[in-house]
Short mmCIF file of C-alpha atoms and ligand atoms in Angstrom, two decimals:
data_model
loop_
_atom_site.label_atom_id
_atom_site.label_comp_id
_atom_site.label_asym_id
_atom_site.label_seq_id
_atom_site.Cartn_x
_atom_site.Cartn_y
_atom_site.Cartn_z
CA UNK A 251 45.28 54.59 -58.43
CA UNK A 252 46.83 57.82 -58.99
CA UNK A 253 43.75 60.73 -59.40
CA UNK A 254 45.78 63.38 -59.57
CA UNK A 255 44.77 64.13 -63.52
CA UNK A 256 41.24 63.01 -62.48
CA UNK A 257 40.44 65.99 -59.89
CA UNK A 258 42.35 68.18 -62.58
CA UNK A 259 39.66 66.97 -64.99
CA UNK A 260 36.67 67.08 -61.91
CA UNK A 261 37.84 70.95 -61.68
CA UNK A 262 37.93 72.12 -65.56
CA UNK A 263 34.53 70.68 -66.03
CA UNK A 264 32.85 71.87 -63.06
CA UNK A 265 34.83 75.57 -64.02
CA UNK A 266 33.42 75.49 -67.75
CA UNK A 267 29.53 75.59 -67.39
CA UNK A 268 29.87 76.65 -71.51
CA UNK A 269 32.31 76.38 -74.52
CA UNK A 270 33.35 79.94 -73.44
CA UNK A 271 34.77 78.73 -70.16
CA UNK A 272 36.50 75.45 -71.14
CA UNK A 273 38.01 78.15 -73.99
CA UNK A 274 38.93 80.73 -71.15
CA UNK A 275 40.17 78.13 -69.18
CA UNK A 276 42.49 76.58 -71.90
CA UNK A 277 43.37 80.11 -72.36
CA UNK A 278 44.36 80.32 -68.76
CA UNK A 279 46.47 77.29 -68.29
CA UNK A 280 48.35 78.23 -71.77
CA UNK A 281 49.15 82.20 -70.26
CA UNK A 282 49.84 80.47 -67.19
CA UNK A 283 52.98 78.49 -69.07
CA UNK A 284 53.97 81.53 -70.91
CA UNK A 285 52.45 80.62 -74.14
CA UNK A 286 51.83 83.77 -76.23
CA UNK A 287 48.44 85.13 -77.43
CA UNK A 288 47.78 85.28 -80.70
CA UNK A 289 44.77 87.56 -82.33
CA UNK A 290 43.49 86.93 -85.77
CA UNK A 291 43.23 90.84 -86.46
CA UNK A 292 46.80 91.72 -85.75
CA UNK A 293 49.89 90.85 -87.52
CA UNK A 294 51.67 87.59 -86.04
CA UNK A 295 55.15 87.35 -85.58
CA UNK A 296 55.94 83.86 -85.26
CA UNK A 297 59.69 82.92 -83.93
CA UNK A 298 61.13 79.03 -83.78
CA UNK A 299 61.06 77.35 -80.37
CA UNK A 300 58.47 79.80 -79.96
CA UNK A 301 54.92 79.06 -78.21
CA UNK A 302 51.64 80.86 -78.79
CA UNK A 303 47.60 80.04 -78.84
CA UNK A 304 44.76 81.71 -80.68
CA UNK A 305 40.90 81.98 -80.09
CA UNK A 306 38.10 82.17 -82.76
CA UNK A 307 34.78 83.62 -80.96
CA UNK A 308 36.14 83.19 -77.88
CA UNK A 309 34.85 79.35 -78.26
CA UNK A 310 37.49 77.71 -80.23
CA UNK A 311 41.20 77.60 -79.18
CA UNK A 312 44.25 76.85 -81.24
CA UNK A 313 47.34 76.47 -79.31
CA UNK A 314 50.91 75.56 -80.72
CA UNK A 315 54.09 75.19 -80.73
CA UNK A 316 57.28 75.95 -83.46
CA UNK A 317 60.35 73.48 -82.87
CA UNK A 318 63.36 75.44 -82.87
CA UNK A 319 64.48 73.86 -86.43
CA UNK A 320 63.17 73.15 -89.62
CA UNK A 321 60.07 70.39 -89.16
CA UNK A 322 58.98 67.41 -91.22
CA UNK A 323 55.07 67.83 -90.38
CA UNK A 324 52.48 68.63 -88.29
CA UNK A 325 51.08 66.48 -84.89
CA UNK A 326 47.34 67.75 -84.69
CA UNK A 327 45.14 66.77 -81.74
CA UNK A 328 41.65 68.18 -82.12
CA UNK A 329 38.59 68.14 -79.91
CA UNK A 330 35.39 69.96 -79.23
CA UNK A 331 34.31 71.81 -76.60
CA UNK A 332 30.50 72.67 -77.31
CA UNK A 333 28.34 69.86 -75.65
CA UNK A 334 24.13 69.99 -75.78
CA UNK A 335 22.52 72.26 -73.61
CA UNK A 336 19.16 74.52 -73.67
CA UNK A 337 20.22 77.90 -75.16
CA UNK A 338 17.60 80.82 -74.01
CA UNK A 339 16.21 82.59 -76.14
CA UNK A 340 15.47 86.31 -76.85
CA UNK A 341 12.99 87.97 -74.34
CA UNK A 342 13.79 84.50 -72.41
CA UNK A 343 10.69 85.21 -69.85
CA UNK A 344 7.24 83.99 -70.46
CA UNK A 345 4.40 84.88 -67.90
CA UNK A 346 2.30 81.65 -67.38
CA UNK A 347 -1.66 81.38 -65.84
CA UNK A 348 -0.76 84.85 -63.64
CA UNK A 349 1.93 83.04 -60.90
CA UNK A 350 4.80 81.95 -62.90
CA UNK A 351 7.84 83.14 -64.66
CA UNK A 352 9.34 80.33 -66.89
CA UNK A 353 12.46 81.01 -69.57
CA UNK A 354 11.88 80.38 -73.22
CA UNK A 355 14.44 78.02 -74.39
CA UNK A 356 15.42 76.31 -77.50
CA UNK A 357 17.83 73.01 -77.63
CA UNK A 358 21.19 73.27 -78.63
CA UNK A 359 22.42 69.66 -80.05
CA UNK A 360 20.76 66.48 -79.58
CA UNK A 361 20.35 66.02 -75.92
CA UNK A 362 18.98 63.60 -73.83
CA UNK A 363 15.92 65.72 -72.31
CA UNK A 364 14.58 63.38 -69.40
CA UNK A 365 17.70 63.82 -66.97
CA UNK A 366 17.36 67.69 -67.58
CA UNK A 367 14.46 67.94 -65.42
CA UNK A 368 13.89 67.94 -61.41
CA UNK A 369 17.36 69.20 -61.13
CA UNK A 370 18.63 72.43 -60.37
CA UNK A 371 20.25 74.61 -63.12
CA UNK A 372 21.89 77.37 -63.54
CA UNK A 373 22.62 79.58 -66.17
CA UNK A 374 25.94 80.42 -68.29
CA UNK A 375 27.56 82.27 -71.32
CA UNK A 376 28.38 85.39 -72.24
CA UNK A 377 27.18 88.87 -73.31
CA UNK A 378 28.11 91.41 -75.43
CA UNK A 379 28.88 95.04 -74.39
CA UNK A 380 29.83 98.09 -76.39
CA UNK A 381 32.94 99.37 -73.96
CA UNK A 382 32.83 102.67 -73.29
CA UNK A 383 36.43 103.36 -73.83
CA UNK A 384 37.23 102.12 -76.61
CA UNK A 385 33.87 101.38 -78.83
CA UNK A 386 34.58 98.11 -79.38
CA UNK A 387 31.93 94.85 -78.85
CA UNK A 388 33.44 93.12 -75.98
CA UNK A 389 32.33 89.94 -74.36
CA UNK A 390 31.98 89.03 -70.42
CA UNK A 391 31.11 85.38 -69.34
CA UNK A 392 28.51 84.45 -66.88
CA UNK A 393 28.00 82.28 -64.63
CA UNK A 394 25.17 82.50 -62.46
CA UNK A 395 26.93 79.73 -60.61
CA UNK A 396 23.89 78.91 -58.35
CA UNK A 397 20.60 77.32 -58.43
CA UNK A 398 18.43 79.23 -60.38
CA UNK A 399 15.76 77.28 -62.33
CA UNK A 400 14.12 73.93 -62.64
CA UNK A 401 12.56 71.98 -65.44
CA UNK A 402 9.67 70.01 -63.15
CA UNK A 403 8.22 66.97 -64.18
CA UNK A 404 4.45 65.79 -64.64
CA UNK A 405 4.00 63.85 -62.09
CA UNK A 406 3.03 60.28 -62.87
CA UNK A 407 -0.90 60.91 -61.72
CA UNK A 408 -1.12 63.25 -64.24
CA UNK A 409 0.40 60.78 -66.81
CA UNK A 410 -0.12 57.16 -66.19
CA UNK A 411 1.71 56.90 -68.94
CA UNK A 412 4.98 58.39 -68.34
CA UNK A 413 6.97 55.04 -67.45
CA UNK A 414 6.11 53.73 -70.76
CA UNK A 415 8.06 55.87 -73.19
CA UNK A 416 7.38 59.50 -73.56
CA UNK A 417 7.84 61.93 -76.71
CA UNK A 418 8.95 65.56 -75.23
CA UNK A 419 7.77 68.41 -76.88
CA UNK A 420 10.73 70.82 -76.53
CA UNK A 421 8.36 74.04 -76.58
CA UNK A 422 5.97 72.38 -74.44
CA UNK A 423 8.09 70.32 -71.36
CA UNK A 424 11.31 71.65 -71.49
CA UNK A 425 10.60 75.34 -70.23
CA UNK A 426 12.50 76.18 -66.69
CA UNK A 427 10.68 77.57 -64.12
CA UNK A 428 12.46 80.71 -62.98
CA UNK A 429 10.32 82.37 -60.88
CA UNK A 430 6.64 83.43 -59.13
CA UNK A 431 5.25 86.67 -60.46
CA UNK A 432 8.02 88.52 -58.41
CA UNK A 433 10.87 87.28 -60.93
CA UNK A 434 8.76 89.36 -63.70
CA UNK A 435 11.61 91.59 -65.81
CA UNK A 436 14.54 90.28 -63.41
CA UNK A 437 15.90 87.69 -65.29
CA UNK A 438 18.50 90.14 -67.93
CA UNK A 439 18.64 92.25 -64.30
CA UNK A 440 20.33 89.11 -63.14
CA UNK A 441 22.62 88.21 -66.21
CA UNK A 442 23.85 92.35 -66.12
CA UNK A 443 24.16 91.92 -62.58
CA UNK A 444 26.92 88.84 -62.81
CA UNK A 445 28.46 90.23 -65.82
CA UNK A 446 28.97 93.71 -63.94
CA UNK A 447 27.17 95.35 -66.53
CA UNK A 448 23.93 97.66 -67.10
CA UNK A 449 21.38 95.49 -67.93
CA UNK A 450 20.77 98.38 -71.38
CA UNK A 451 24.08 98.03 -71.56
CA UNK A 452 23.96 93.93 -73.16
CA UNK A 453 23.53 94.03 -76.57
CA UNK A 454 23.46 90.46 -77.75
CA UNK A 455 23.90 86.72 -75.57
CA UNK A 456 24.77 83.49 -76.03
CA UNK A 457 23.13 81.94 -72.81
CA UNK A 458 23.10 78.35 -72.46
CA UNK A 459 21.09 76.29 -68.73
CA UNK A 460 23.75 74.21 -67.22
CA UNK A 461 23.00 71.55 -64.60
CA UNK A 462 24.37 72.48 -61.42
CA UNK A 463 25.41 68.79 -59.92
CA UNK A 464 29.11 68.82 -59.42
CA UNK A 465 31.55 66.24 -60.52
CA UNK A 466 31.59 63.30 -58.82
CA UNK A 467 34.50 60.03 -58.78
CA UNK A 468 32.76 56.84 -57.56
CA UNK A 469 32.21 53.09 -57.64
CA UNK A 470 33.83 50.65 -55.41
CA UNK A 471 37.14 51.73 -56.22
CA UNK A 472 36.44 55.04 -57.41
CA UNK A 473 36.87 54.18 -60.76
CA UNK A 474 33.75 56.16 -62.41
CA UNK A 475 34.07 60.21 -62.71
CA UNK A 476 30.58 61.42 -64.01
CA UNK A 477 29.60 65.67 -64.61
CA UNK A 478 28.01 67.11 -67.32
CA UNK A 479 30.13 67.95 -70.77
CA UNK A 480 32.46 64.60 -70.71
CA UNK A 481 31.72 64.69 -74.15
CA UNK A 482 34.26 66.28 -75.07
CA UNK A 483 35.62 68.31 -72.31
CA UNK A 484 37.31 65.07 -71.50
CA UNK A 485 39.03 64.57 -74.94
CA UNK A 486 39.90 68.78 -74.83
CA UNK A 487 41.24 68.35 -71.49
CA UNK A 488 43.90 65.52 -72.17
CA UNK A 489 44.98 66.73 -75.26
CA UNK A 490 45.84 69.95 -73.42
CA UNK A 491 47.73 68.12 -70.65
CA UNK A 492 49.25 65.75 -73.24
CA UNK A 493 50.51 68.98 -75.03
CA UNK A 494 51.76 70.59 -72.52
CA UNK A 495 53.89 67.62 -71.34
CA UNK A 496 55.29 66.78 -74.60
CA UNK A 497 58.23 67.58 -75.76
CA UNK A 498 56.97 68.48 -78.87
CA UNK A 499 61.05 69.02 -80.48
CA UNK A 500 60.47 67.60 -84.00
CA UNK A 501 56.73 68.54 -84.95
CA UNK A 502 55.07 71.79 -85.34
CA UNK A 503 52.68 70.61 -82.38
CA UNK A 504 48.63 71.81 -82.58
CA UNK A 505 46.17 71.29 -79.47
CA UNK A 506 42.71 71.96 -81.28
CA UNK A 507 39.46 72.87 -79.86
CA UNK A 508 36.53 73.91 -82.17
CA UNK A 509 33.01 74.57 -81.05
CA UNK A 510 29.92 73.82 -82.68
CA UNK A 511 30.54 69.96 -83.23
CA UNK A 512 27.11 69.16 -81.59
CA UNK A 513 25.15 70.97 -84.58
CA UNK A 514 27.17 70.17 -87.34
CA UNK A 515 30.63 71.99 -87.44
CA UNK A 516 29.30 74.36 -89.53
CA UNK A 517 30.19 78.07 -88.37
CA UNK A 518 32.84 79.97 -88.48
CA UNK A 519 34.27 78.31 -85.62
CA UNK A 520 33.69 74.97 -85.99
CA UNK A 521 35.61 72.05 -87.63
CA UNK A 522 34.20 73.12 -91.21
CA UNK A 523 35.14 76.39 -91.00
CA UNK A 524 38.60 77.35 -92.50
CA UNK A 525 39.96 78.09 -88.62
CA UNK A 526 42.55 75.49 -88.67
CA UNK A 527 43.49 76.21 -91.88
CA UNK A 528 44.47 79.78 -91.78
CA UNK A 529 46.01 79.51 -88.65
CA UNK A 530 48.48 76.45 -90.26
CA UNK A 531 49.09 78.78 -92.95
CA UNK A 532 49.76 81.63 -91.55
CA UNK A 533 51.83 79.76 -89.30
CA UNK A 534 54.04 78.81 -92.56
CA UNK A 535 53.68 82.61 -93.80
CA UNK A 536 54.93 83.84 -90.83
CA UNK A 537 57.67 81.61 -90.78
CA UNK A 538 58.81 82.77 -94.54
CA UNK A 539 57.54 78.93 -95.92
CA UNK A 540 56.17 78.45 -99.11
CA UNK A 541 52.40 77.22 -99.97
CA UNK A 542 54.84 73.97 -101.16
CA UNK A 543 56.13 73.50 -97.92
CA UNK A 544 52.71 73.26 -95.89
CA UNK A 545 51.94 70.73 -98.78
CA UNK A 546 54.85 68.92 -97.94
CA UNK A 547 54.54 69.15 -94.03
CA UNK A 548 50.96 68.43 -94.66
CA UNK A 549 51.71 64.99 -96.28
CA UNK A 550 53.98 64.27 -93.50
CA UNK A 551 51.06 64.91 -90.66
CA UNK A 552 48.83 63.62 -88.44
CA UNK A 553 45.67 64.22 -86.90
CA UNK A 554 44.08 62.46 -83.92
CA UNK A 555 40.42 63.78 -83.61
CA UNK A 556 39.53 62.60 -80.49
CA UNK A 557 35.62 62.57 -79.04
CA UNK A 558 34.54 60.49 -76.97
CA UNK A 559 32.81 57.08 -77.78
CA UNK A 560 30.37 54.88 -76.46
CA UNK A 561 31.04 51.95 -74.14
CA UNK A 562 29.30 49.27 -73.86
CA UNK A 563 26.30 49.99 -71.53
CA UNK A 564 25.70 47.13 -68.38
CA UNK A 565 21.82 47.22 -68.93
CA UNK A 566 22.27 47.70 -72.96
CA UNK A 567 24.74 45.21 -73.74
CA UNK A 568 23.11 44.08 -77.35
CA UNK A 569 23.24 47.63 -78.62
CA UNK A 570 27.47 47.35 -79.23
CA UNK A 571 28.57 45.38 -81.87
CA UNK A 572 29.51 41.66 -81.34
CA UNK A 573 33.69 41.97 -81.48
CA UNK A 574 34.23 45.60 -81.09
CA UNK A 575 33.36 46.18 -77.26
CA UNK A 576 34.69 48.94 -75.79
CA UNK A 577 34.52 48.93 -71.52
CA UNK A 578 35.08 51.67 -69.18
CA UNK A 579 38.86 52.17 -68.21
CA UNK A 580 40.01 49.54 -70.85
CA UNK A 581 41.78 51.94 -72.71
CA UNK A 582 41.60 54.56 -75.47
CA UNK A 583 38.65 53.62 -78.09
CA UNK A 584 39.73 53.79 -81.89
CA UNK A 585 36.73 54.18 -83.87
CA UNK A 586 35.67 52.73 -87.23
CA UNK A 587 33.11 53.30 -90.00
CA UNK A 588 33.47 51.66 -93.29
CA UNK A 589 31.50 54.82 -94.53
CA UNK A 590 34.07 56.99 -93.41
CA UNK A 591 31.80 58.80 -90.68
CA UNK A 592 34.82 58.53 -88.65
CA UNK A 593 38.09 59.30 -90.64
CA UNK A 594 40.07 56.30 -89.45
CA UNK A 595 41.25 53.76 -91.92
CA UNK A 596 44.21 51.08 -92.07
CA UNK A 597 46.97 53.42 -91.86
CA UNK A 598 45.80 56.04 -89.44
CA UNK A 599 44.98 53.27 -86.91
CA UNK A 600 48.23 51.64 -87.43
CA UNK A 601 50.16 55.07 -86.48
CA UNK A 602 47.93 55.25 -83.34
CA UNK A 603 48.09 52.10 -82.29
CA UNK A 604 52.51 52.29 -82.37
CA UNK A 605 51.97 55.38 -80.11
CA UNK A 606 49.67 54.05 -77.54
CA UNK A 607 51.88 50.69 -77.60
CA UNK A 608 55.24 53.21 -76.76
CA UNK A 609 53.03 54.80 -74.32
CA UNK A 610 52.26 51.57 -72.57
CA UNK A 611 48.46 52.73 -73.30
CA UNK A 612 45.98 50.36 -74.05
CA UNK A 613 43.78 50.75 -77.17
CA UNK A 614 39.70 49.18 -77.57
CA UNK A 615 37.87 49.32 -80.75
CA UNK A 616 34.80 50.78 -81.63
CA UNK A 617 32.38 49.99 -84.82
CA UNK A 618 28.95 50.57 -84.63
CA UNK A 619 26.79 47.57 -85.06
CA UNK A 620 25.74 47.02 -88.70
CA UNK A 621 22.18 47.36 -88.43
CA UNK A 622 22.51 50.59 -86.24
CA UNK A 623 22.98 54.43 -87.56
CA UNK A 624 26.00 55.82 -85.72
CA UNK A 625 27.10 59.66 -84.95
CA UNK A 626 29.86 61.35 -86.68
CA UNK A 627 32.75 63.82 -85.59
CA UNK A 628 34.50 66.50 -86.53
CA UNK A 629 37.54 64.69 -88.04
CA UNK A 630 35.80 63.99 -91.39
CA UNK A 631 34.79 67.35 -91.30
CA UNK A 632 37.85 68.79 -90.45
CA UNK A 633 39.45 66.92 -93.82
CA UNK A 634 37.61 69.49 -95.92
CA UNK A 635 39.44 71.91 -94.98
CA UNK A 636 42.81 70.57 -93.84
CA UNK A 637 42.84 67.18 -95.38
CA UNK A 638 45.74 64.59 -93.89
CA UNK A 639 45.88 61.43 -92.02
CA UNK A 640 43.34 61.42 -89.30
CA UNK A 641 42.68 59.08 -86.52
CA UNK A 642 39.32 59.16 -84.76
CA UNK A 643 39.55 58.13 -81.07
CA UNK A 644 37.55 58.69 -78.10
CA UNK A 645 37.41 57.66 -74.40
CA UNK A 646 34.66 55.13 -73.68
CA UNK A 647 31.39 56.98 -71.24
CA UNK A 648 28.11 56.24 -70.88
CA UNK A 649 24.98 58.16 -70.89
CA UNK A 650 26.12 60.08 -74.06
CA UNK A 651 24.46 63.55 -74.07
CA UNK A 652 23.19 63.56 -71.17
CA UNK A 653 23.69 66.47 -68.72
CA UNK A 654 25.24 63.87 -66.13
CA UNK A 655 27.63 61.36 -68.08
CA UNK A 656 30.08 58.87 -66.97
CA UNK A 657 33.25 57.92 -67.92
CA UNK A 658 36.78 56.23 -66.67
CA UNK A 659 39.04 57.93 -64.31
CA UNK A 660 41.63 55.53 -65.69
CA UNK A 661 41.04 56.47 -69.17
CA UNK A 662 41.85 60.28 -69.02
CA UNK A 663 45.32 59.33 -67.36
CA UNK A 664 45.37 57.09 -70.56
CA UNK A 665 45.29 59.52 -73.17
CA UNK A 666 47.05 62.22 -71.51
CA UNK A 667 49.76 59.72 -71.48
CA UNK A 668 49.41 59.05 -75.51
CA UNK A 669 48.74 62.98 -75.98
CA UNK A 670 52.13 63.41 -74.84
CA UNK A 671 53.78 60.34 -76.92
CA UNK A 672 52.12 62.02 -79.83
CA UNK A 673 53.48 65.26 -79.04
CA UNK A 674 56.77 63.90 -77.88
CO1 LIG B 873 31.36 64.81 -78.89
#
């Protein structure tokens, strides 16, 4: 088995402990091909066979690419790189009984809480700084990028009941400990500190606890890759390699990465926000095309919104529906909701399934079972804004939301491979 892609994959996620550094990243790989940045409060100037990438909040990416003569339509791939996490909290530090420091923290997205705790965490994000020079607000990321805190457990003595189901209070057993009564007024000391700032100097954060285990590719054949952020690092990571290996000669070609899918898309950069669509018009603008002709390119377009999905679990098998069973390295999951939670419908999944089947990929279905709620996406959301034939997809993992998910190391060689079909 070839894990060439897969180490690619361990070494982005372990690298982006927050939506900031998968963007940064992105960002990174894109400058490193001599794609062109982009910013949103300077005029563009937008050339054909040219390549170029822009950033919203420094969280959401948009890279693309013009083909070097007049274009049918667009060839969207869009992701999310936001997964749950504890976000702290203004003045994060809370004295407790005269010994402890702990960190005041609030949830960000719907996480799984138990595997958060007797693990060491760290801490990541950014901060804002006025710069001296200029006067502007400027950002610098942190990472902390060693153990730091720890959310312990009750032990079992103390709650005979903790093996039987267990409600967590968020405010109550989800606090890291940080420190004894040494740590006391430290903690911003320590964020300045990595950011190579005055501590008076931050003037607003976006600080979210990481957990600190690194990547890991196991099973009897090495088959398994599990870190934190699969969801949907995985899906913003292929797309990117998919894009970059395409040829990408006949479509205007978009690799999309919004943040904020994890509590509902909508802010200013997330999938309901009109991101996407101003950069696809300005796009046309700046090329001298008419509001007619993105209509027309529009109708000739297509969107794979891919986030992961859920495959079937080994202990949980009754919780997947009875014919649509997706498995771990069988292939890239379409997904399916007759409510249209997930955008897909007859034609969309036909158009996917023709490029995974020139790809050589193989494709599993996913449909929730009908007596079970499902999740949604950002591709339904996204068709608010920017409304065109969308394909929801995802690549089967387990342990959805939970710091530590798993997934197939086959499966992200699989949809690079159809990432750069589509973009071919
Ligand atoms: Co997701």
């Amino acid at each position: 088995m070839d894990d060439t892609s897969v180490k690619e994959l361990a070494q982005f996620l372990e690298s982006s402990p927050s939506c900031f550094h998968a963007a940064e990243n992105m960002k990174n790989m894109l400058l490193k091909v001599h794609f062109e940045q982009l910013y949103e409060n300077k005029k563009w100037t937008i050339r054909p066979g040219g390549r170029y990438f822009v950033t919203r909040n420094e969280s959401a990416l948009i890279a693309f690419t013009v083909p070097e003569h007049s274009f049918p339509g667009m060839r969207i791939m869009a992701s999310h790189g936001d997964s749950p996490a504890f976000k702290i909290k203004e003045n994060p530090e809370l004295e407790t009984d005269g010994h402890y420091i702990r960190l005041n923290v609030e949830r960000y997205g719907g996480m799984l809480c138990a595997p958060w705790l007797d693990r060491p965490l760290s801490v990541a994000g950014r901060v804002i700084v006025r710069d001296p020079g200029s006067g502007a607000f400027v950002s610098r990321l942190v990472n902390i990028d060693r153990d730091l805190v720890l959310i312990p457990n009750l032990a079992v003595h103390m709650n005979r009941e903790a093996n039987n189901g267990y409600k967590y209070n968020p405010q109550k057993d989800m606090l890291p400990l940080y420190g004894d009564l040494t740590a006391k007024g430290t903690f911003m000391k320590t964020i300045a500190d990595c950011a190579g700032v005055d501590e008076e100097a931050i003037l607003g954060h976006d600080l979210f606890l990481y957990n600190r285990e690194r990547a890991s590719i196991w099973g009897a054949s090495g088959e398994f890759i599990s870190c934190g952020r699969l969801d949907d690092l995985q899906c913003a990571f292929a797309s990117l390699k998919g894009f970059l290996a395409g040829k990408k000669q006949k479509y205007l070609s978009v690799h999309c990465v919004l943040d904020n899918e994890e509590v509902g898309s909508g802010t200013k950069q997330g999938a309901a926000s009109t991101f996407l669509y101003d950069t696809l018009t300005r796009i046309h603008d700046c090329l001298g095309l008419t509001r007619e002709d993105y209509l027309i390119h529009l109708a000739d377009s297509l969107m794979i919104s891919a986030d992961n999905a859920h495959a079937v679990h080994p202990n949980h098998t009754d919780k997947a529906d009875p014919t649509n069973r997706p498995y771990i390295n069988g292939g890239i999951v379409i997904k399916f909701n007759a409510n249209q939670k997930y955008c897909t419908d007859g034609v969309s999944a036909a158009m996917f399934r023709d490029i995974c089947r020139t790809a050589g990929v193989p494709v599993q279905t996913f449909v929730n079972r009908s007596d079970m709620a499902g999740g949604s996406t950002l591709g339904n959301i996204s068709n608010t804004q920017v409304a065109l034939n969308t394909v929801d997809i995802g690549l089967p993992q387990l342990a959805m939301h939970s710091p530590y998910e798993t997934a197939g190391v086959q499966d992200t060689e699989y949809l690079i491979r159809a990432a750069e079909e589509f973009f071919k």
